[in-house]
Amino acid sequence: MTHNSGYHLKPHHKFEREGRKYVADLETNDIIEINDVEWDILSRYGTQTDYQIVEALKKKYKVSSVFEGIKRLEWFGKRGQLLARIPESSGEFNASQPVRGELRLLVPFGFRDEESSIDYITTMNRYQLLSALTRKASLETLSFSQVRDGGIRSGNKRDLGKIRIRQITNDEDDTFVPVWYAREGYDGILLLSQLMENDLLYYQVPDIPIVHCIENSQKLQSSLLEPLLALYVAQKTNDSLVVKASWMKEWLSEFGIPGKHIHVIPDGINVVEPIDKGLAKQHTAAIFDRPMFAERPVVGLVSGFEPHLGAQWISAFARANRHLSIFVYDYVLAKHYRNLPENVVIFRADDEEMSAILPVFFQALDLIYFPAMPGTPLSVVLEAMAYGTPCIAMTKYGLPTEVKGAGVSIGLEWDNFGDFHVSMDQLSAAINQGLEPSKMRAEYERIAKGFAQKYTWQKAARNIIRLFEENRPLMTRSYPTDENLFRPIFCRRYSSETRKITSNVYRLGINRYEHLEKALAETLMEQHKSTEVASVFKHFKIESSVQRRGNLAFGRGTKF
């Protein structure tokens, strides 16, 4: 696109006289003196984006001078000179711009820096998702001659598969960040980072939709909420937040994040050729040196509990159910939990070898139970169930839709500080009942076996591509300014000068108060047509005018 901040170039004429440069606005007949930078910018403004202009001129002029030149020209535009504002309801089509059938997506690789902060399975799931996406879109990442956050080192290009590398030559003192290079030529940006400090800058890229995938990793459990709220504030209307489990969407809605901004797309799962359950139990018993695992019912807990409280609860549950063999998948506790009850084993997959043996343990399970809460990896739950194992979900939101028809639910209360409560008696009774052969259990097993076809990486990739396609930049898109990159906060403000409290609007990102009517109109435009919003404001203005006239008449006719 060749729009620049929502302006187009008006008919004009450039000329020089006595060593000075001028431009004449042929519509207003204004003559304006311009400098060399602005002269060159005008030659490109109608056919290039801001990004293309800066890239073309940064070797000839200081980058700051180019930005200042663009800013000055747009200042003239605000006064009705040289540039004209593009109406929000219309756009300009650039016939020279190629129309691509395949989406071109930018994937910043800053997420690789946080791999030590998340678990192995989550890391591998990311790469499997990227691999599936390369079959449906053109993925690209950035490589800098001088390393920048969010890019990769030139020469550190392992494991990228079909992801293209965009080589960028930059100097050590180059002030451009990777976000700058995201402004040109992409249909969308896929963000995978969970720490998000650098990724928040991508939300300032106008028009280009962002899909940000949020992991359900137990290691990030205590640090996730605040960044997610900051991310929501930074979102544009065409950005999407993707969570991997339905309970994550329910949880975030408790903090005021509307459901329309959150999309549930479970990861794909990997299921191997099944073996006999008796043989799987024997292998499990031998590997952990616990003969009882070949003799008793084996139930599996996929845990997302806070580690300290989770360890206490697991021990209490094991002592209350000594007739059960209990397999626990807990990435954090597996490394630190000591003095386990004799009927408990705990495991985590932290490398390729450990991950390869996990399906054996899953096939030894007669029943699975898990807390539907942040930190519980849904992909592990689904993979364990896919061998035909029913589940019991401990939840405060009802049975998760992902396991509907393959199990039951019991109540779970939890807060954002790690505390939780579940009735031990109710859970024990549900497990004992679930282990009994029945027509209902057989139906649960049948549905669970279908998860291998229901949750594939191809479907996950297809759903993410659909989000980009639905929000793909259109010629009719309006262009955000610095003001509306951040959502308005409606508030009451006290003025020490007038000693009055008035309704007001504050923008956190740019830290200033703004015009109330403008911000209200912007908010209403997210759900309503511009004509509807205009009609509402016109109605209130008429009422306000009538009321003021009435007050004046009352004042003239009344004496005190």
mmCIF file of N, CA and C in Angstrom, residues 140-183:
data_model
loop_
_atom_site.group_PDB
_atom_site.id
_atom_site.type_symbol
_atom_site.label_atom_id
_atom_site.label_comp_id
_atom_site.label_asym_id
_atom_site.label_seq_id
_atom_site.Cartn_x
_atom_site.Cartn_y
_atom_site.Cartn_z
ATOM 1 N N GLU A 140 8.643 -16.048 7.321
ATOM 2 C CA GLU A 140 9.916 -15.340 7.177
ATOM 3 C C GLU A 140 10.349 -14.795 8.529
ATOM 4 N N THR A 141 11.635 -14.842 8.797
ATOM 5 C CA THR A 141 12.184 -14.220 9.992
ATOM 6 C C THR A 141 13.333 -13.311 9.593
ATOM 7 N N LEU A 142 13.843 -12.551 10.548
ATOM 8 C CA LEU A 142 14.847 -11.535 10.259
ATOM 9 C C LEU A 142 16.214 -11.973 10.748
ATOM 10 N N SER A 143 17.232 -11.699 9.948
ATOM 11 C CA SER A 143 18.617 -11.956 10.341
ATOM 12 C C SER A 143 19.416 -10.679 10.140
ATOM 13 N N PHE A 144 20.112 -10.244 11.190
ATOM 14 C CA PHE A 144 20.847 -8.983 11.154
ATOM 15 C C PHE A 144 22.346 -9.235 11.173
ATOM 16 N N SER A 145 23.072 -8.407 10.418
ATOM 17 C CA SER A 145 24.527 -8.490 10.466
ATOM 18 C C SER A 145 25.031 -8.086 11.846
ATOM 19 N N GLN A 146 24.333 -7.142 12.475
ATOM 20 C CA GLN A 146 24.570 -6.793 13.870
ATOM 21 C C GLN A 146 23.317 -7.199 14.636
ATOM 22 N N VAL A 147 23.478 -8.044 15.661
ATOM 23 C CA VAL A 147 22.342 -8.691 16.295
ATOM 24 C C VAL A 147 21.413 -7.675 16.936
ATOM 25 N N ARG A 148 20.121 -7.898 16.753
ATOM 26 C CA ARG A 148 19.078 -7.099 17.383
ATOM 27 C C ARG A 148 18.108 -8.048 18.089
ATOM 28 N N ASP A 149 17.488 -7.563 19.167
ATOM 29 C CA ASP A 149 16.463 -8.360 19.838
ATOM 30 C C ASP A 149 15.344 -8.667 18.856
ATOM 31 N N GLY A 150 14.928 -9.917 18.820
ATOM 32 C CA GLY A 150 13.838 -10.301 17.928
ATOM 33 C C GLY A 150 14.323 -10.876 16.618
ATOM 34 N N GLY A 151 15.628 -10.760 16.327
ATOM 35 C CA GLY A 151 16.175 -11.343 15.114
ATOM 36 C C GLY A 151 17.083 -12.497 15.467
ATOM 37 N N ILE A 152 17.778 -13.051 14.476
ATOM 38 C CA ILE A 152 18.710 -14.131 14.734
ATOM 39 C C ILE A 152 20.075 -13.719 14.228
ATOM 40 N N ARG A 153 21.081 -14.329 14.781
ATOM 41 C CA ARG A 153 22.440 -14.034 14.348
ATOM 42 C C ARG A 153 22.657 -14.550 12.935
ATOM 43 N N SER A 154 23.391 -13.794 12.168
ATOM 44 C CA SER A 154 23.729 -14.255 10.826
ATOM 45 C C SER A 154 24.638 -15.465 10.959
ATOM 46 N N GLY A 155 24.255 -16.600 10.630
ATOM 47 C CA GLY A 155 25.059 -17.798 10.830
ATOM 48 C C GLY A 155 24.430 -18.739 11.850
ATOM 49 N N ASN A 156 23.479 -18.250 12.657
ATOM 50 C CA ASN A 156 22.755 -19.114 13.578
ATOM 51 C C ASN A 156 21.412 -19.460 12.952
ATOM 52 N N LYS A 157 21.422 -20.335 11.959
ATOM 53 C CA LYS A 157 20.234 -20.568 11.140
ATOM 54 C C LYS A 157 19.778 -22.024 11.193
ATOM 55 N N ARG A 158 20.121 -22.697 12.276
ATOM 56 C CA ARG A 158 19.732 -24.093 12.373
ATOM 57 C C ARG A 158 18.243 -24.232 12.671
ATOM 58 N N ASP A 159 17.703 -25.370 12.271
ATOM 59 C CA ASP A 159 16.347 -25.762 12.642
ATOM 60 C C ASP A 159 15.265 -24.832 12.114
ATOM 61 N N LEU A 160 15.534 -24.055 11.087
ATOM 62 C CA LEU A 160 14.516 -23.147 10.581
ATOM 63 C C LEU A 160 13.694 -23.781 9.467
ATOM 64 N N GLY A 161 14.140 -24.915 8.951
ATOM 65 C CA GLY A 161 13.356 -25.613 7.943
ATOM 66 C C GLY A 161 13.030 -24.742 6.754
ATOM 67 N N LYS A 162 11.740 -24.651 6.425
ATOM 68 C CA LYS A 162 11.303 -23.890 5.253
ATOM 69 C C LYS A 162 11.052 -22.417 5.560
ATOM 70 N N ILE A 163 11.388 -21.980 6.754
ATOM 71 C CA ILE A 163 11.204 -20.565 7.091
ATOM 72 C C ILE A 163 12.307 -19.753 6.413
ATOM 73 N N ARG A 164 11.900 -18.781 5.603
ATOM 74 C CA ARG A 164 12.860 -17.948 4.887
ATOM 75 C C ARG A 164 13.539 -16.981 5.848
ATOM 76 N N ILE A 165 14.777 -16.641 5.525
ATOM 77 C CA ILE A 165 15.539 -15.698 6.339
ATOM 78 C C ILE A 165 15.741 -14.422 5.536
ATOM 79 N N ARG A 166 15.283 -13.334 6.061
ATOM 80 C CA ARG A 166 15.451 -12.034 5.418
ATOM 81 C C ARG A 166 16.722 -11.388 5.965
ATOM 82 N N GLN A 167 17.721 -11.291 5.116
ATOM 83 C CA GLN A 167 19.014 -10.747 5.524
ATOM 84 C C GLN A 167 18.956 -9.220 5.566
ATOM 85 N N ILE A 168 19.365 -8.651 6.688
ATOM 86 C CA ILE A 168 19.381 -7.198 6.853
ATOM 87 C C ILE A 168 20.771 -6.772 7.296
ATOM 88 N N THR A 169 21.386 -5.933 6.491
ATOM 89 C CA THR A 169 22.705 -5.403 6.838
ATOM 90 C C THR A 169 22.516 -4.111 7.620
ATOM 91 N N ASN A 170 23.017 -4.095 8.830
ATOM 92 C CA ASN A 170 22.864 -2.911 9.675
ATOM 93 C C ASN A 170 24.179 -2.607 10.388
ATOM 94 N N ASP A 171 24.342 -1.368 10.795
ATOM 95 C CA ASP A 171 25.540 -0.933 11.504
ATOM 96 C C ASP A 171 25.345 -1.095 13.004
ATOM 97 N N GLU A 172 26.468 -1.060 13.741
ATOM 98 C CA GLU A 172 26.386 -1.195 15.187
ATOM 99 C C GLU A 172 25.587 -0.064 15.813
ATOM 100 N N ASP A 173 25.694 1.131 15.228
ATOM 101 C CA ASP A 173 24.992 2.286 15.789
ATOM 102 C C ASP A 173 23.621 2.491 15.144
ATOM 103 N N ASP A 174 23.160 1.503 14.389
ATOM 104 C CA ASP A 174 21.842 1.584 13.759
ATOM 105 C C ASP A 174 20.770 1.620 14.847
ATOM 106 N N THR A 175 19.935 2.637 14.812
ATOM 107 C CA THR A 175 18.904 2.790 15.841
ATOM 108 C C THR A 175 17.615 2.046 15.506
ATOM 109 N N PHE A 176 17.533 1.471 14.320
ATOM 110 C CA PHE A 176 16.312 0.754 13.950
ATOM 111 C C PHE A 176 16.192 -0.550 14.737
ATOM 112 N N VAL A 177 14.997 -0.841 15.199
ATOM 113 C CA VAL A 177 14.712 -2.107 15.864
ATOM 114 C C VAL A 177 13.997 -3.009 14.862
ATOM 115 N N PRO A 178 13.933 -4.329 15.126
ATOM 116 C CA PRO A 178 13.281 -5.225 14.164
ATOM 117 C C PRO A 178 11.861 -4.823 13.800
ATOM 118 N N VAL A 179 11.173 -4.150 14.717
ATOM 119 C CA VAL A 179 9.797 -3.734 14.440
ATOM 120 C C VAL A 179 9.727 -2.870 13.187
ATOM 121 N N TRP A 180 10.758 -2.071 12.952
ATOM 122 C CA TRP A 180 10.762 -1.198 11.777
ATOM 123 C C TRP A 180 10.664 -2.014 10.494
ATOM 124 N N TYR A 181 11.378 -3.140 10.449
ATOM 125 C CA TYR A 181 11.411 -3.957 9.235
ATOM 126 C C TYR A 181 10.136 -4.790 9.068
ATOM 127 N N ALA A 182 9.278 -4.781 10.080
ATOM 128 C CA ALA A 182 7.995 -5.483 9.972
ATOM 129 C C ALA A 182 6.946 -4.646 9.263
ATOM 130 N N ARG A 183 7.270 -3.400 8.950
ATOM 131 C CA ARG A 183 6.277 -2.483 8.391
ATOM 132 C C ARG A 183 6.054 -2.676 6.894
#
